[in-house]
PDB file of C-alpha atoms and ligand atoms in Angstrom:
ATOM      1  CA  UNK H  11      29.020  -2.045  -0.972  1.00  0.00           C
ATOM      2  CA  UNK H  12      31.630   0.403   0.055  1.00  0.00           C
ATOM      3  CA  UNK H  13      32.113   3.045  -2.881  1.00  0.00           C
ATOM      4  CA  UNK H  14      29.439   1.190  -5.423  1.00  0.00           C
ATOM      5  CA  UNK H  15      26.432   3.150  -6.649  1.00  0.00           C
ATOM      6  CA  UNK H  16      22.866   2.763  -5.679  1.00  0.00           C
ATOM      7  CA  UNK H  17      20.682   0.375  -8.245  1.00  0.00           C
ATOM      8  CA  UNK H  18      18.837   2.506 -10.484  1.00  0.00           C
ATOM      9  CA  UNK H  19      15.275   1.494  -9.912  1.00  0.00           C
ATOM     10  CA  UNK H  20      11.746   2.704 -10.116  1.00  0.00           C
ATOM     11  CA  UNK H  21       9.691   2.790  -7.289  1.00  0.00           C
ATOM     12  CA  UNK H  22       5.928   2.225  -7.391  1.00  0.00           C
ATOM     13  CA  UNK H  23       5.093   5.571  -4.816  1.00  0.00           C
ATOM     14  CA  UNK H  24       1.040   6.475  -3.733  1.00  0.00           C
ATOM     15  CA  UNK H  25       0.842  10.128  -3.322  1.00  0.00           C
ATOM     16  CA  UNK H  26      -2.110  12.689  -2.180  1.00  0.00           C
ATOM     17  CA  UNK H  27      -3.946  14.471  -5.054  1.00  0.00           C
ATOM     18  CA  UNK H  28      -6.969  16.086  -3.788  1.00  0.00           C
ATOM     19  CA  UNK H  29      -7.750  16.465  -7.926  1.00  0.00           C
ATOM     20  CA  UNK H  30      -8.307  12.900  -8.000  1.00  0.00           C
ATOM     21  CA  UNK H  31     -11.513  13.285  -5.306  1.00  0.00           C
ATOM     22  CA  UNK H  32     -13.538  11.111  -3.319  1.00  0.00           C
ATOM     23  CA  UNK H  33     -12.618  10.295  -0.203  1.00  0.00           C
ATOM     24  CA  UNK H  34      -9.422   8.547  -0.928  1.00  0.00           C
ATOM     25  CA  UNK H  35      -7.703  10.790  -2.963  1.00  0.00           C
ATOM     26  CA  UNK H  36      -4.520   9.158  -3.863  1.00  0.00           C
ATOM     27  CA  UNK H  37      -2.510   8.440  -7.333  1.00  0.00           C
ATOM     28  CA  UNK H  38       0.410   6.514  -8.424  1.00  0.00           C
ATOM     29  CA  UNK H  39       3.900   8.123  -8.937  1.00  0.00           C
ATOM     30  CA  UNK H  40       6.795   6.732  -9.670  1.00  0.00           C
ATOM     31  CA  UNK H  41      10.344   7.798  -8.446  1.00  0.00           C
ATOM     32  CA  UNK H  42      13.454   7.293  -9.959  1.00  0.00           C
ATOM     33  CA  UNK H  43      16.534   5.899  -7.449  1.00  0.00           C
ATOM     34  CA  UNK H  44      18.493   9.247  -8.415  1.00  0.00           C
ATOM     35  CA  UNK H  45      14.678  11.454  -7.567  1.00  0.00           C
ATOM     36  CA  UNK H  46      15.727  10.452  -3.732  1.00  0.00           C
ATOM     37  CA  UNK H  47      19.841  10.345  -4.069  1.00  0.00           C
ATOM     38  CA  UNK H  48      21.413  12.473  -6.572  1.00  0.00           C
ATOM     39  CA  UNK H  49      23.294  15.346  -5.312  1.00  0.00           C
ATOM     40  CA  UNK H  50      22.571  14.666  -1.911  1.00  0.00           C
ATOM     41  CA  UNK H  51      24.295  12.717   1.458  1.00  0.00           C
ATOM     42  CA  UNK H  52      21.801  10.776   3.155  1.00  0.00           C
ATOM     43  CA  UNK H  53      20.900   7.800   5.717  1.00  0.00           C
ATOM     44  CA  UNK H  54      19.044   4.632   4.084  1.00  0.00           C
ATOM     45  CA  UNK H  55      17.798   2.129   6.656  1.00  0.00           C
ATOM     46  CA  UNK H  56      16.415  -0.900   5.444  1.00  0.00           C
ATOM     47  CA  UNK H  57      14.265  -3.497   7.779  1.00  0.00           C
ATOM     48  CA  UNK H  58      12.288  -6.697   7.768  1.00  0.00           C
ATOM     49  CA  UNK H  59       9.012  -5.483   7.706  1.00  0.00           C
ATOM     50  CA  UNK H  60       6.543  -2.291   8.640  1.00  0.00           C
ATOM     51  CA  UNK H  61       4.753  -2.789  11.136  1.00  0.00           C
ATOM     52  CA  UNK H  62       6.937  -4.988  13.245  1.00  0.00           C
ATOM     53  CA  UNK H  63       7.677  -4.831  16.912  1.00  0.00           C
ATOM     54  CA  UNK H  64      11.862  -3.730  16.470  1.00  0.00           C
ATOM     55  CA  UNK H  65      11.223  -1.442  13.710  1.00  0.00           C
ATOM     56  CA  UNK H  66       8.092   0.207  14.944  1.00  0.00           C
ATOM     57  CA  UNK H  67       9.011   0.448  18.820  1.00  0.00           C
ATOM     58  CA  UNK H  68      12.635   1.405  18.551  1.00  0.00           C
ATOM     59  CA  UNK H  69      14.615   1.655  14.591  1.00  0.00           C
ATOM     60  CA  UNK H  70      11.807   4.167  12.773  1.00  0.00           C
ATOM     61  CA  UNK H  71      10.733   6.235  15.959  1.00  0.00           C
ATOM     62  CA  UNK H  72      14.533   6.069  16.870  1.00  0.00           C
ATOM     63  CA  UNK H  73      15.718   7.767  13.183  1.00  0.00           C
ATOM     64  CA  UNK H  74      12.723  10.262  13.383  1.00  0.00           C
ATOM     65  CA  UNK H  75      13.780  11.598  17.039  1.00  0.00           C
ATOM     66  CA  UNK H  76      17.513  11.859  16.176  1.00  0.00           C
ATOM     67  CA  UNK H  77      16.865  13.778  12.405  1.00  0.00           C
ATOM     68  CA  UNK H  78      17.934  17.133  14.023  1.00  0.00           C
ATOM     69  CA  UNK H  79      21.469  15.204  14.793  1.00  0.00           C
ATOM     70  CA  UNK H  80      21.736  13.890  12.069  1.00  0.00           C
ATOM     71  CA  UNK H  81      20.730  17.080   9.951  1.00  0.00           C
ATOM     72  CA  UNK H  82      23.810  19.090  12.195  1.00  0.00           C
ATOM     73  CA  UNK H  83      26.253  16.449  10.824  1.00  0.00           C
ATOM     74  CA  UNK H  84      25.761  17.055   7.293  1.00  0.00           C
ATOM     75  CA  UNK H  85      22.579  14.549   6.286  1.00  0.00           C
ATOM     76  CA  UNK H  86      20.300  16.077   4.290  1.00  0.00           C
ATOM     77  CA  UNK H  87      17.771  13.208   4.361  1.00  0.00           C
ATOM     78  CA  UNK H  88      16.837   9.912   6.413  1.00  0.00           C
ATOM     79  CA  UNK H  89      15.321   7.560   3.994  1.00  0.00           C
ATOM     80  CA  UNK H  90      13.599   3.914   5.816  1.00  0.00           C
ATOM     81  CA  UNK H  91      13.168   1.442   2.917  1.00  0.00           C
ATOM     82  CA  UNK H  92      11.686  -1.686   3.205  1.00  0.00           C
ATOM     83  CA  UNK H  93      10.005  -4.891   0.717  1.00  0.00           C
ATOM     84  CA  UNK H  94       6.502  -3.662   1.446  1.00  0.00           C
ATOM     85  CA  UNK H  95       4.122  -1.855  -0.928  1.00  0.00           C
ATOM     86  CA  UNK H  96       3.125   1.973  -0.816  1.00  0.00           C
ATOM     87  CA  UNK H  97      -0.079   1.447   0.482  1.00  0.00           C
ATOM     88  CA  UNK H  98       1.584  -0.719   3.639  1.00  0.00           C
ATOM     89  CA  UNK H  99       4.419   1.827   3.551  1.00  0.00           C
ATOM     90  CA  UNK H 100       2.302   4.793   3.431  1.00  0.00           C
ATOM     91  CA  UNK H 101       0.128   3.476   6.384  1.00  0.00           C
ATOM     92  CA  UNK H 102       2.627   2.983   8.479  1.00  0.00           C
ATOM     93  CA  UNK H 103       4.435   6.131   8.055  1.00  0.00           C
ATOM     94  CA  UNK H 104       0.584   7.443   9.105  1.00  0.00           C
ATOM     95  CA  UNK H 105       0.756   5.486  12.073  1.00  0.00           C
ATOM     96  CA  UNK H 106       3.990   7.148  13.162  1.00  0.00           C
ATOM     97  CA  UNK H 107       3.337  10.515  12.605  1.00  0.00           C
ATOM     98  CA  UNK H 108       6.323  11.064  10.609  1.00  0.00           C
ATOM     99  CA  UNK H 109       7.213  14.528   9.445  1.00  0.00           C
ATOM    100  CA  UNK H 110      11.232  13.790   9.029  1.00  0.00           C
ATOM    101  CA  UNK H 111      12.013  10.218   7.971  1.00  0.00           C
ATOM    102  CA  UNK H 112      10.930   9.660   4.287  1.00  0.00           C
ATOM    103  CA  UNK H 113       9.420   5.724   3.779  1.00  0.00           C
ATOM    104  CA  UNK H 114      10.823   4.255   0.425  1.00  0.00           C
ATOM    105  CA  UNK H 115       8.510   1.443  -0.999  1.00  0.00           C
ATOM    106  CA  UNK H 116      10.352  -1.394  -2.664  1.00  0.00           C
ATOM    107  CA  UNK H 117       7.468  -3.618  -2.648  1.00  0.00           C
ATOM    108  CA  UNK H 118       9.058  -6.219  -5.428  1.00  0.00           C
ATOM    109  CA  UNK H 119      12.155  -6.203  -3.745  1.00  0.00           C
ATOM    110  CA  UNK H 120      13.769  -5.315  -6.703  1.00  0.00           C
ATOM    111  CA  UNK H 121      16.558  -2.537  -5.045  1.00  0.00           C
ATOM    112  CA  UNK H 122      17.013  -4.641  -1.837  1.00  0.00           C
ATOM    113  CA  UNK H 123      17.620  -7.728  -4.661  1.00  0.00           C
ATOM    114  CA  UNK H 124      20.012  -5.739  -6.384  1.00  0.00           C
ATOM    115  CA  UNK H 125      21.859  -4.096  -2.717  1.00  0.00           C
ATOM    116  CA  UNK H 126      22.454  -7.486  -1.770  1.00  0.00           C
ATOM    117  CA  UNK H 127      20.243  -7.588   1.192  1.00  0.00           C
ATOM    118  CA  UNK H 128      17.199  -9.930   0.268  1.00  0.00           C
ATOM    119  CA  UNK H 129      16.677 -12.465   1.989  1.00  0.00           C
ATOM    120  CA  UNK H 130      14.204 -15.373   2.459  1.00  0.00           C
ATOM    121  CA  UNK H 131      11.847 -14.460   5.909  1.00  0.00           C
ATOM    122  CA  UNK H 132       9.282 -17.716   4.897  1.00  0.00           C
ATOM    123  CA  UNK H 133      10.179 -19.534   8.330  1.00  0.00           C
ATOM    124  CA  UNK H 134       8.153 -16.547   9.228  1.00  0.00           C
ATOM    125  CA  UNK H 135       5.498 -16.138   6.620  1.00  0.00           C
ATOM    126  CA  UNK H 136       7.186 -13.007   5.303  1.00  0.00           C
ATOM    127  CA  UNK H 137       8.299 -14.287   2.139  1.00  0.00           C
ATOM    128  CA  UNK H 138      11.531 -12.421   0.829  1.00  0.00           C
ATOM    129  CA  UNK H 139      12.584  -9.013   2.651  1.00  0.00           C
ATOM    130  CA  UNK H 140      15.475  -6.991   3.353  1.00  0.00           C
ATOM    131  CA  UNK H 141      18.299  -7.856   5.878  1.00  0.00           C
ATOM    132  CA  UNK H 142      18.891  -4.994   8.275  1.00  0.00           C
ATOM    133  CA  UNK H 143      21.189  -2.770   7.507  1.00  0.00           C
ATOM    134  CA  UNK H 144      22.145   1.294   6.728  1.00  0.00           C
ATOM    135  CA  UNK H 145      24.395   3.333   4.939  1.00  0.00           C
ATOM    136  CA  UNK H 146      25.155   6.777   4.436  1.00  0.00           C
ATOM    137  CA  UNK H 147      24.837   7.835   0.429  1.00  0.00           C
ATOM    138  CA  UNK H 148      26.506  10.808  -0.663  1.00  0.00           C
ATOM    139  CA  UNK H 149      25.090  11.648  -4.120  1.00  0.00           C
ATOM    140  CA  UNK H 150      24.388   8.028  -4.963  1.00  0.00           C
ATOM    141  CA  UNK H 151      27.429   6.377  -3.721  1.00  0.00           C
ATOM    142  CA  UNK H 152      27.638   4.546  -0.496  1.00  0.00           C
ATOM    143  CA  UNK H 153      29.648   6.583   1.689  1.00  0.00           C
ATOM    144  CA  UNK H 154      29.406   3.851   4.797  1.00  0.00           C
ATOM    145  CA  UNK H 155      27.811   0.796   5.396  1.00  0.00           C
ATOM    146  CA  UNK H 156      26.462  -0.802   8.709  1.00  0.00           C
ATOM    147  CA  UNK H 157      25.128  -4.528   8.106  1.00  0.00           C
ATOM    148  CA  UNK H 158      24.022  -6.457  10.779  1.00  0.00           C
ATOM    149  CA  UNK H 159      25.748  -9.640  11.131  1.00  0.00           C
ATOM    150  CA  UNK H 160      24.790 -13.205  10.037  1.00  0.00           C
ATOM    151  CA  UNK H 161      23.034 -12.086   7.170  1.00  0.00           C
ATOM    152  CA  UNK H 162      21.034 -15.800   6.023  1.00  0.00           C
ATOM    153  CA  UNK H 163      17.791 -16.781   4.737  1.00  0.00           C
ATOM    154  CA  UNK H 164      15.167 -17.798   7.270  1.00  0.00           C
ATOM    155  CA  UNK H 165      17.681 -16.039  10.431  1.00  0.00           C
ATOM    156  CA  UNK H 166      15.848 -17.378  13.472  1.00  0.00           C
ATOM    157  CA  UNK H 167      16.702 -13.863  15.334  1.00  0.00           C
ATOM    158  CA  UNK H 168      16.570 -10.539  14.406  1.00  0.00           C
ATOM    159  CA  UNK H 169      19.985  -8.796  15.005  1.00  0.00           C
ATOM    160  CA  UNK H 170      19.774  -4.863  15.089  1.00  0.00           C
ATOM    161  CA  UNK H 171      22.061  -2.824  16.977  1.00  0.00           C
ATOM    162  CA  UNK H 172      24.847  -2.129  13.876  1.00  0.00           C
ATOM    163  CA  UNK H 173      22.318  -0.373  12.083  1.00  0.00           C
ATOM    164  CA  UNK H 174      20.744   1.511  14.473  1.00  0.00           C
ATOM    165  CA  UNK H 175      20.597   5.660  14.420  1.00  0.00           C
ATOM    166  CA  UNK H 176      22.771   5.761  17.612  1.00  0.00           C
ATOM    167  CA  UNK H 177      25.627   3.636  16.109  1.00  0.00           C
ATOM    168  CA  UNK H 178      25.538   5.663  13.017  1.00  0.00           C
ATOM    169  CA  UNK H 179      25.643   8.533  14.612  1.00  0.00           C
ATOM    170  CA  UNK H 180      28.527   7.607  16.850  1.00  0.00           C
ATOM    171  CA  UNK H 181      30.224   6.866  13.483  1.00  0.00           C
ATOM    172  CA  UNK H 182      29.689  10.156  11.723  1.00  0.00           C
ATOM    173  CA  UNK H 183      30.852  11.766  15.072  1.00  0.00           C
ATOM    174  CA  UNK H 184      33.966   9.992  15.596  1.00  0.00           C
ATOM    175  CA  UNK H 185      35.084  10.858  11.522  1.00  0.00           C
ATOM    176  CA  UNK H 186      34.159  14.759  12.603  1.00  0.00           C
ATOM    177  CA  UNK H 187      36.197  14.493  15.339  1.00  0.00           C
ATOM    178  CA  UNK H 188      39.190  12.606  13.192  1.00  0.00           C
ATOM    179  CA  UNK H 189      38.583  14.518  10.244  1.00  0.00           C
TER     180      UNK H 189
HETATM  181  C1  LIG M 205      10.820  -6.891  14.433  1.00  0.00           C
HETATM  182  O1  LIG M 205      11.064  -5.795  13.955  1.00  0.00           O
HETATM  183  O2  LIG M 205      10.700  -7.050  15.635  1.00  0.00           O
HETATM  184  C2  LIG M 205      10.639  -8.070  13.539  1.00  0.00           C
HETATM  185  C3  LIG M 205      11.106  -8.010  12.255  1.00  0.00           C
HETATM  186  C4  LIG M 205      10.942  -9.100  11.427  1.00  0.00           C
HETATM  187  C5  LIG M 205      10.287 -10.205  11.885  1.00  0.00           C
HETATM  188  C6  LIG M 205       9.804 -10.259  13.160  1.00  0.00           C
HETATM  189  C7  LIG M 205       9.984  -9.177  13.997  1.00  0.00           C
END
């Protein structure tokens, strides 16, 4: 993935419009791959699932503590992506009080299909999802990419330490330091 661009995709978003009314006042929007990556350097993590025990306890909460150290070595924004719809997306991001990390819905799977990363999760019921991994994207273009080994269909663990927020961290401090 090293130096390739970002699929262009659309992604199916649910955003708050108190002119829609009612009690649930939410509409559809749709956002354009280049809306979240042009002419900026980010952090994309993608993961299995909301909602689950790794990502909820440690990978999301992890990202959304460390944003200030990531923000001091040049990100400008921590996007979590995942093969879930907005309303699943947007209810766990609720869950988690977020206020830094920015939840991407790809609920057809469509830019995890075209990344690389989807994979079959049926021996769990899931259905296809993404394999774990992140990358720093610097105005579309992956900049650095941290994939968890023995990406497979139907993976009987759940490796995730490559793509956590400490490793890439590490990373972008060690090419400061070089640099
Ligand atoms: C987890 O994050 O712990 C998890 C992810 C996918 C399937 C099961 C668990």
């Amino acid at each position: 993935m090293l130096g390739r661009k970002v699929p262009a995709v659309t992604f199916r978003t649910r955003v708050r419009d108190e002119s829609v009314g009612g009690s649930n006042p939410f509409r559809w929007q749709d956002v354009a791959s280049d809306d979240y990556f042009a002419g900026k350097r980010v952090v994309l993590f993608s993961l299995p699932g909301a909602f689950t025990p790794t990502c909820s306890t440690y990978q999301l909460p992890d990202f959304e503590k460390l944003a200030p150290e990531f923000r001091a070595l040049g990100i400008d924004e921590i996007y979590c992506i995942s093969v879930n719809d907005a309303f699943v997306m947007n209810a766990w991001g609720k869950s988690q009080g977020l206020e830094s990390v920015k939840l991407i819905p790809d609920g057809s799977g469509e830019f995890t299909r075209k990344m690389g990363m989807l994979v079959a999760k049926d021996n769990l019921g899931f259905g296809m999802r993404s394999w774990r991994y992140a990358a720093v994207v610097n105005n579309g273009v992956v900049e650095q990419w941290f994939e968890e080994e023995g990406y497979s269909d139907n993976c009987d663990s759940d490796p995730y330490g490559i793509s956590s927020p400490q490793n890439i961290l590490a990373a972008l401090r060690s090419q400061k330091i070089a640099a």
